[in-house]
Structure formats: C-alpha cells, structure tokens
Short mmCIF file of N, CA and C in Angstrom, two decimals:
data_model
loop_
_atom_site.label_atom_id
_atom_site.label_comp_id
_atom_site.label_asym_id
_atom_site.label_seq_id
_atom_site.Cartn_x
_atom_site.Cartn_y
_atom_site.Cartn_z
N UNK A 564 78.94 85.12 92.60
CA UNK A 564 79.45 86.60 92.81
C UNK A 564 80.15 86.71 94.36
N UNK A 565 79.86 85.96 95.15
CA UNK A 565 80.88 86.07 96.59
C UNK A 565 81.94 85.59 96.13
N UNK A 566 82.06 84.32 95.34
CA UNK A 566 83.49 83.97 94.93
C UNK A 566 84.33 84.71 94.31
N UNK A 567 83.87 85.58 93.67
CA UNK A 567 84.60 86.63 92.64
C UNK A 567 85.20 87.55 93.65
N UNK A 568 84.53 88.31 94.68
CA UNK A 568 84.69 89.19 95.51
C UNK A 568 85.87 88.68 96.47
N UNK A 569 85.98 87.41 96.87
CA UNK A 569 86.84 86.94 97.51
C UNK A 569 88.29 86.75 97.01
N UNK A 570 88.10 86.57 95.81
CA UNK A 570 89.42 86.46 94.98
C UNK A 570 90.15 87.75 94.54
N UNK A 571 89.33 88.88 94.72
CA UNK A 571 89.85 90.13 94.54
C UNK A 571 90.58 90.59 95.79
N UNK A 572 91.58 91.64 95.46
CA UNK A 572 92.51 92.01 96.58
C UNK A 572 92.09 93.66 96.92
N UNK A 573 92.37 93.62 98.30
CA UNK A 573 92.22 95.16 98.71
C UNK A 573 93.30 96.02 98.48
N UNK A 574 93.20 97.28 98.49
CA UNK A 574 94.13 98.08 98.17
C UNK A 574 95.48 97.86 99.02
N UNK A 575 95.50 97.33 99.97
CA UNK A 575 96.84 97.26 100.95
C UNK A 575 97.49 95.88 100.49
N UNK A 576 96.69 95.11 99.83
CA UNK A 576 97.33 93.91 99.54
C UNK A 576 98.01 94.06 98.14
N UNK A 577 97.31 94.73 97.28
CA UNK A 577 97.69 95.18 95.88
C UNK A 577 99.11 95.87 96.37
N UNK A 578 99.15 96.86 97.14
CA UNK A 578 100.25 97.63 97.07
C UNK A 578 101.67 96.69 97.63
N UNK A 579 101.28 96.11 98.63
CA UNK A 579 102.22 95.09 99.22
C UNK A 579 102.86 94.28 98.21
N UNK A 580 101.87 93.43 97.47
CA UNK A 580 102.49 92.35 96.51
C UNK A 580 103.18 92.91 95.42
N UNK A 581 102.70 94.44 94.88
CA UNK A 581 103.43 94.91 93.82
C UNK A 581 104.57 95.62 94.32
N UNK A 582 104.90 95.74 95.41
CA UNK A 582 106.36 96.59 96.20
C UNK A 582 105.94 98.15 96.06
N UNK A 583 104.90 98.63 95.80
CA UNK A 583 104.46 100.07 95.97
C UNK A 583 103.58 100.34 97.30
N UNK A 584 103.49 101.75 97.34
CA UNK A 584 102.84 102.26 98.45
C UNK A 584 101.19 102.81 97.86
N UNK A 585 100.53 102.58 98.78
CA UNK A 585 98.96 102.91 98.62
C UNK A 585 98.79 103.95 97.90
N UNK A 586 99.63 105.13 98.00
CA UNK A 586 99.31 106.28 97.45
C UNK A 586 99.93 106.43 95.90
N UNK A 587 100.84 105.44 95.47
CA UNK A 587 101.34 105.21 94.41
C UNK A 587 100.19 104.63 93.74
N UNK A 588 99.66 103.63 94.31
CA UNK A 588 98.59 102.65 93.36
C UNK A 588 97.30 103.76 93.38
N UNK A 589 97.06 104.67 94.19
CA UNK A 589 96.06 105.44 93.89
C UNK A 589 96.10 106.78 92.82
N UNK A 590 97.47 107.07 92.65
CA UNK A 590 97.92 108.06 91.87
C UNK A 590 97.82 107.48 90.25
N UNK A 591 98.57 105.86 90.33
CA UNK A 591 98.17 105.39 89.00
C UNK A 591 96.92 105.27 88.63
N UNK A 592 96.04 104.87 89.41
CA UNK A 592 94.57 104.70 89.17
C UNK A 592 93.98 106.25 88.55
N UNK A 593 94.32 107.13 89.39
CA UNK A 593 94.31 108.70 88.77
C UNK A 593 94.59 109.16 87.67
N UNK A 594 95.91 108.40 87.30
CA UNK A 594 96.43 108.71 85.86
C UNK A 594 95.90 107.87 84.71
N UNK A 595 94.94 106.94 85.19
CA UNK A 595 94.61 105.85 84.16
C UNK A 595 95.53 104.87 83.89
N UNK A 596 96.75 104.47 84.49
CA UNK A 596 97.54 103.36 84.30
C UNK A 596 96.90 101.97 84.76
N UNK A 597 96.11 102.13 85.82
CA UNK A 597 95.03 100.90 86.21
C UNK A 597 93.93 101.41 86.30
N UNK A 598 93.02 100.24 86.21
CA UNK A 598 91.69 100.51 85.96
C UNK A 598 90.91 101.07 87.29
N UNK A 599 90.11 101.84 87.26
CA UNK A 599 89.33 101.91 88.44
C UNK A 599 88.82 100.66 89.11
N UNK A 600 88.81 100.61 90.44
CA UNK A 600 88.75 99.22 91.15
C UNK A 600 87.04 99.31 91.17
N UNK A 601 86.67 97.98 91.66
CA UNK A 601 85.23 97.92 92.02
C UNK A 601 85.19 98.19 93.39
N UNK A 602 83.99 98.26 94.07
CA UNK A 602 83.73 98.41 95.45
C UNK A 602 83.34 97.10 96.15
N UNK A 603 83.55 96.72 97.20
CA UNK A 603 83.07 95.58 98.08
C UNK A 603 81.84 96.08 98.74
N UNK A 604 80.95 95.40 99.17
CA UNK A 604 79.74 95.50 99.57
C UNK A 604 79.88 96.47 100.91
N UNK A 605 81.16 96.40 101.47
CA UNK A 605 81.67 97.36 102.69
C UNK A 605 81.95 98.71 102.08
N UNK A 606 82.16 98.93 100.92
CA UNK A 606 82.79 100.37 100.42
C UNK A 606 84.28 99.97 99.84
N UNK A 607 85.03 99.20 100.48
CA UNK A 607 86.42 98.94 100.09
C UNK A 607 86.73 98.87 98.56
N UNK A 608 87.96 99.25 98.12
CA UNK A 608 88.33 99.22 97.02
C UNK A 608 88.67 97.59 96.74
N UNK A 609 88.64 97.09 95.70
CA UNK A 609 89.02 95.69 95.28
C UNK A 609 89.45 95.54 94.05
N UNK A 610 90.34 94.77 93.87
CA UNK A 610 91.02 94.83 92.29
C UNK A 610 91.40 93.33 91.99
N UNK A 611 91.29 93.17 90.84
CA UNK A 611 91.57 91.80 90.40
C UNK A 611 93.04 91.42 90.55
N UNK A 612 93.53 90.32 90.72
CA UNK A 612 94.74 90.13 90.77
C UNK A 612 95.87 90.34 90.03
N UNK A 613 95.34 90.44 88.88
CA UNK A 613 96.33 90.83 87.62
C UNK A 613 96.76 92.30 87.74
N UNK A 614 96.10 93.18 88.65
CA UNK A 614 96.45 94.43 89.06
C UNK A 614 98.04 94.69 89.42
N UNK A 615 98.48 93.64 90.22
CA UNK A 615 99.79 93.38 90.78
C UNK A 615 100.62 93.07 89.67
N UNK A 616 100.47 92.32 88.75
CA UNK A 616 101.28 92.14 87.52
C UNK A 616 101.46 93.37 86.87
N UNK A 617 100.32 94.28 86.52
CA UNK A 617 100.36 95.32 85.83
C UNK A 617 101.30 96.39 86.71
N UNK A 618 100.93 96.45 87.65
CA UNK A 618 101.92 97.42 88.66
C UNK A 618 103.23 97.00 88.32
N UNK A 619 103.69 95.73 88.68
CA UNK A 619 105.11 95.32 88.63
C UNK A 619 105.67 95.70 87.08
N UNK A 620 104.86 95.52 86.28
CA UNK A 620 105.37 95.74 84.75
C UNK A 620 105.50 97.52 84.46
N UNK A 621 104.79 98.32 85.23
CA UNK A 621 104.79 99.66 84.95
C UNK A 621 106.21 100.06 85.86
N UNK A 622 106.54 99.58 87.07
CA UNK A 622 107.33 99.56 87.71
C UNK A 622 109.09 99.32 87.14
N UNK A 623 109.04 98.26 86.28
CA UNK A 623 109.88 97.80 85.45
C UNK A 623 110.19 98.64 84.32
N UNK A 624 109.07 99.17 83.99
CA UNK A 624 109.30 100.13 82.78
C UNK A 624 109.94 101.40 83.15
N UNK A 625 109.46 101.69 84.27
CA UNK A 625 110.20 103.10 84.75
C UNK A 625 111.59 102.62 85.27
N UNK A 626 112.14 101.74 85.74
CA UNK A 626 113.43 101.14 85.93
C UNK A 626 114.30 101.06 84.47
N UNK A 627 113.52 100.88 83.76
CA UNK A 627 114.18 100.85 82.19
C UNK A 627 114.38 102.47 81.65
N UNK A 628 113.82 103.34 82.33
CA UNK A 628 113.94 104.97 81.94
C UNK A 628 112.88 105.42 81.47
N UNK A 629 111.75 104.60 81.28
CA UNK A 629 110.44 105.14 80.45
C UNK A 629 109.82 106.08 81.58
N UNK A 630 109.51 107.18 81.19
CA UNK A 630 108.48 108.03 82.10
C UNK A 630 106.89 107.53 82.13
N UNK A 631 106.26 107.99 83.25
CA UNK A 631 104.83 107.52 83.44
C UNK A 631 104.11 107.75 82.25
N UNK A 632 104.23 109.18 81.49
CA UNK A 632 103.63 109.49 80.26
C UNK A 632 103.96 108.21 79.28
N UNK A 633 105.39 108.12 79.04
CA UNK A 633 105.58 107.19 78.24
C UNK A 633 105.05 105.59 78.26
N UNK A 634 105.04 105.32 79.60
CA UNK A 634 104.39 104.01 80.23
C UNK A 634 102.79 104.06 79.74
N UNK A 635 102.33 105.11 80.11
CA UNK A 635 100.70 105.15 79.69
C UNK A 635 100.29 105.07 78.28
N UNK A 636 101.43 105.53 77.48
CA UNK A 636 101.10 105.64 75.91
C UNK A 636 101.47 104.13 75.61
N UNK A 637 102.52 103.54 76.17
CA UNK A 637 102.69 102.05 75.78
C UNK A 637 101.72 101.29 76.27
N UNK A 638 101.18 101.27 77.42
CA UNK A 638 100.05 100.47 78.07
C UNK A 638 98.72 100.57 76.87
N UNK A 639 98.40 102.14 76.60
CA UNK A 639 97.17 102.16 75.63
C UNK A 639 97.51 101.61 74.45
N UNK A 640 98.73 101.64 73.91
CA UNK A 640 98.69 100.73 72.48
C UNK A 640 98.86 99.34 72.71
N UNK A 641 98.97 98.64 73.77
CA UNK A 641 98.86 97.32 74.17
C UNK A 641 97.42 96.89 74.15
N UNK A 642 96.52 98.06 74.55
CA UNK A 642 95.38 97.71 75.35
C UNK A 642 94.67 97.62 73.84
N UNK A 643 95.02 98.24 72.76
CA UNK A 643 94.07 98.29 71.65
C UNK A 643 94.17 97.09 71.07
N UNK A 644 95.03 95.88 71.43
CA UNK A 644 94.79 94.42 70.89
C UNK A 644 95.35 93.95 69.91
N UNK A 645 96.03 94.74 69.13
CA UNK A 645 96.64 94.40 67.90
C UNK A 645 98.29 94.87 68.03
N UNK A 646 99.04 93.78 67.66
CA UNK A 646 100.66 94.06 67.92
C UNK A 646 100.95 95.25 67.10
N UNK A 647 101.99 95.84 67.54
CA UNK A 647 102.64 97.06 67.15
C UNK A 647 104.10 97.21 67.46
N UNK A 648 104.96 97.72 66.53
CA UNK A 648 106.11 97.90 66.58
C UNK A 648 106.44 99.01 67.48
N UNK A 649 105.46 99.73 68.06
CA UNK A 649 105.53 100.87 68.85
C UNK A 649 106.80 100.74 69.97
N UNK A 650 106.63 99.48 71.02
CA UNK A 650 107.49 99.34 71.96
C UNK A 650 108.83 99.23 71.61
N UNK A 651 108.89 98.18 70.42
CA UNK A 651 110.54 98.34 69.95
C UNK A 651 111.18 99.34 69.56
N UNK A 652 110.33 100.39 68.77
CA UNK A 652 110.83 101.75 68.47
C UNK A 652 111.02 102.57 69.75
N UNK A 653 110.25 102.58 70.69
CA UNK A 653 110.19 103.41 71.71
C UNK A 653 111.51 102.88 72.70
N UNK A 654 111.74 101.53 72.72
CA UNK A 654 113.05 101.00 73.18
C UNK A 654 114.23 101.44 72.83
N UNK A 655 114.31 101.47 71.33
CA UNK A 655 115.42 101.96 70.68
C UNK A 655 115.76 103.53 70.71
N UNK A 656 114.59 104.07 70.86
CA UNK A 656 114.70 105.51 71.11
C UNK A 656 115.20 105.63 72.69
N UNK A 657 114.67 105.09 73.55
CA UNK A 657 114.99 105.31 74.86
C UNK A 657 116.49 104.66 75.08
N UNK A 658 117.05 103.66 74.29
CA UNK A 658 118.32 103.16 74.44
C UNK A 658 119.15 104.40 73.85
N UNK A 659 118.95 104.70 72.92
CA UNK A 659 119.77 106.11 72.31
C UNK A 659 119.85 107.16 73.29
N UNK A 660 118.67 107.47 73.83
CA UNK A 660 118.80 108.38 75.11
C UNK A 660 119.72 108.03 76.22
N UNK A 661 119.54 106.78 76.65
CA UNK A 661 120.36 106.45 77.73
C UNK A 661 121.90 106.50 77.32
N UNK A 662 122.37 105.91 75.95
CA UNK A 662 123.51 106.28 75.70
C UNK A 662 124.02 107.45 75.38
N UNK A 663 123.34 108.55 75.29
CA UNK A 663 123.66 109.85 75.45
C UNK A 663 124.13 110.31 76.66
N UNK A 664 123.10 109.85 77.55
CA UNK A 664 123.26 110.27 79.27
C UNK A 664 124.51 109.62 79.80
N UNK A 665 124.72 108.54 79.12
CA UNK A 665 126.04 107.58 79.74
C UNK A 665 127.23 108.42 79.15
N UNK A 666 127.29 108.75 78.06
CA UNK A 666 128.41 109.51 77.54
C UNK A 666 128.57 110.94 78.47
N UNK A 667 127.58 111.61 78.57
CA UNK A 667 127.51 112.93 79.37
C UNK A 667 127.89 112.67 80.69
N UNK A 668 127.57 111.58 81.35
CA UNK A 668 128.01 110.99 82.73
C UNK A 668 129.55 110.92 82.68
N UNK A 669 129.91 110.10 81.75
CA UNK A 669 131.29 109.91 81.63
C UNK A 669 132.16 110.92 81.60
N UNK A 670 131.68 112.04 80.92
CA UNK A 670 132.39 113.27 80.79
C UNK A 670 132.53 113.98 82.10
N UNK A 671 131.40 113.94 82.84
CA UNK A 671 131.32 114.52 84.24
C UNK A 671 132.17 113.79 85.10
N UNK A 672 132.28 112.37 84.77
CA UNK A 672 133.25 111.76 85.93
C UNK A 672 134.58 111.93 85.58
N UNK A 673 134.96 112.20 84.37
CA UNK A 673 136.28 112.56 83.93
C UNK A 673 136.66 114.02 84.47
N UNK A 674 135.63 114.77 84.30
CA UNK A 674 136.07 116.22 84.98
C UNK A 674 136.22 116.13 86.49
N UNK A 675 135.11 115.45 87.21
CA UNK A 675 135.50 115.37 88.50
C UNK A 675 136.69 114.67 89.08
N UNK A 676 137.04 113.43 88.31
CA UNK A 676 138.52 113.05 88.68
C UNK A 676 139.53 114.12 88.44
N UNK A 677 139.56 114.78 87.36
CA UNK A 677 140.62 116.10 87.40
C UNK A 677 140.55 116.95 88.34
N UNK A 678 139.21 117.19 88.89
CA UNK A 678 139.21 118.31 90.12
C UNK A 678 139.68 117.48 91.31
N UNK A 679 139.53 116.28 91.41
CA UNK A 679 139.96 115.60 92.71
C UNK A 679 141.58 115.51 92.68
N UNK A 680 141.96 115.07 91.66
CA UNK A 680 143.27 114.88 91.04
C UNK A 680 144.14 115.99 91.49
N UNK A 681 143.69 117.28 90.99
CA UNK A 681 144.14 118.73 90.98
C UNK A 681 144.23 119.20 92.45
N UNK A 682 143.21 118.48 93.26
CA UNK A 682 143.14 118.92 94.50
C UNK A 682 142.66 120.29 94.60
N UNK A 683 141.52 120.68 93.78
CA UNK A 683 140.93 121.93 93.56
C UNK A 683 140.22 122.26 95.04
N UNK A 684 140.17 123.60 95.49
CA UNK A 684 139.60 123.74 96.72
C UNK A 684 138.51 125.02 96.48
N UNK A 685 137.97 125.39 95.42
CA UNK A 685 137.23 126.55 95.35
C UNK A 685 136.54 126.68 93.73
N UNK A 686 135.44 126.90 93.69
CA UNK A 686 134.83 127.17 92.46
C UNK A 686 135.33 128.06 91.60
N UNK A 687 135.45 129.46 92.31
CA UNK A 687 135.96 130.89 91.92
C UNK A 687 137.16 131.13 92.06
N UNK A 688 137.74 130.79 93.06
CA UNK A 688 139.21 131.20 93.68
C UNK A 688 140.05 130.02 94.11
N UNK A 689 139.90 128.91 92.97
CA UNK A 689 140.88 128.02 93.39
C UNK A 689 142.63 128.17 93.47
N UNK A 690 143.21 127.64 94.26
CA UNK A 690 144.50 127.82 94.41
C UNK A 690 145.47 126.67 94.07
N UNK A 691 144.78 125.44 93.51
CA UNK A 691 145.66 124.47 92.85
C UNK A 691 146.47 124.97 91.84
N UNK A 692 147.57 124.37 91.41
CA UNK A 692 148.47 124.78 90.35
C UNK A 692 148.02 124.48 89.09
N UNK A 693 147.16 123.63 88.87
CA UNK A 693 146.80 123.31 87.49
C UNK A 693 145.34 123.03 87.57
N UNK A 694 144.37 124.14 87.87
CA UNK A 694 143.04 124.08 88.26
C UNK A 694 142.37 123.45 86.49
N UNK A 695 141.67 122.60 86.79
CA UNK A 695 141.05 122.21 85.46
C UNK A 695 139.64 122.82 85.31
N UNK A 696 139.10 123.47 86.46
CA UNK A 696 137.77 124.40 86.26
C UNK A 696 138.00 125.28 85.81
N UNK A 697 137.12 125.66 84.62
CA UNK A 697 137.27 127.13 83.97
C UNK A 697 136.55 128.29 84.95
N UNK A 698 135.93 127.87 86.02
CA UNK A 698 135.00 128.93 86.42
C UNK A 698 135.89 130.17 87.18
N UNK A 699 137.08 129.92 87.56
CA UNK A 699 137.57 131.13 87.99
C UNK A 699 137.95 132.15 86.50
N UNK A 700 138.32 131.53 85.54
CA UNK A 700 138.74 132.14 84.01
C UNK A 700 137.59 133.07 83.80
N UNK A 701 136.39 132.36 83.91
CA UNK A 701 135.24 132.82 83.37
C UNK A 701 134.87 134.12 84.39
N UNK A 702 134.88 133.94 85.50
CA UNK A 702 134.48 134.74 86.58
C UNK A 702 135.39 136.17 86.37
N UNK A 703 136.91 135.73 86.16
CA UNK A 703 137.54 137.11 85.82
C UNK A 703 137.24 137.77 84.47
N UNK A 704 136.85 136.95 83.60
CA UNK A 704 136.43 137.79 82.26
C UNK A 704 135.21 138.67 82.42
N UNK A 705 134.11 138.20 83.32
CA UNK A 705 132.95 138.88 83.70
C UNK A 705 132.91 140.04 84.32
N UNK A 706 134.05 140.03 85.13
CA UNK A 706 134.53 141.48 86.09
C UNK A 706 135.11 142.35 85.17
N UNK A 707 135.72 142.06 84.22
CA UNK A 707 136.37 142.93 83.26
C UNK A 707 135.67 143.81 82.48
#
C-alpha cells in the first residue's frame, strides 16, 4: 500500500505537470471531468499519474474549440468502454462551426480594413469622404 501512495501525485505536482493551476484542477474535479482523488494518511489529495494525461487531453480539446460541457460528454462516451462515432461526428460539427466563425472573422477583417483605409474617425459622425460604416446613416434614420 505504501508503494501505491508513493507513486501517486499531490495536487501541486499534477497541476504543474499538466500546465494548469490548482484551481483549475479542483474545478475539473467538481465538474466530474477528473475523478475525486484519494487522500493520503496526512489528508492530502493524491492522484494517479494518468490524471496528468487526462488534464492535457482536456486542455487540448478546449484548444480545438470544444467547450467543457462538450469535453465532459466526450469523456463520458469514452468511459463507457465501447467505440463510438461520437467523437468523429462532434469533430465534424465543430469543424463546420469553426469554418462559419472563420468566414465571419474574414468579413469583420475586411470591414475593419475598409475603415482603416477610409480613415474613419467616428462611429456616428464620421468625416471621411467615403465612409464604409453604416452607423451614421442609421443614426440619422432613427432621428427622423
């Protein structure tokens, strides 16, 4: 039993190795993303080493655009122990969502480039010759 406890990691060790802070570790524990840790004889939380791997996977999924709720659902699907197309389908849906966001961001980028090129100086009372912002016109329509 002593050997098993020595192999386990304390909270700070897990957080450091996974690149998260202790509050994140405890939050994920409360959310059920990671298992509740055992306690050492001294009352310290102790985690199995694979907790570090799980945390790294969670953070990687977040960087891919998955929310914590989505990550929790994917982890639960994986814990059932049988293969599922769920991850693949969710990844395809996330990819479509990201493509839409990229399109939206490109539109915003183009509009901002027009604002910079036209030298706009105000949202509501722009004095540039060819203002690409519709805000001044909209403001005038609302006051009529």
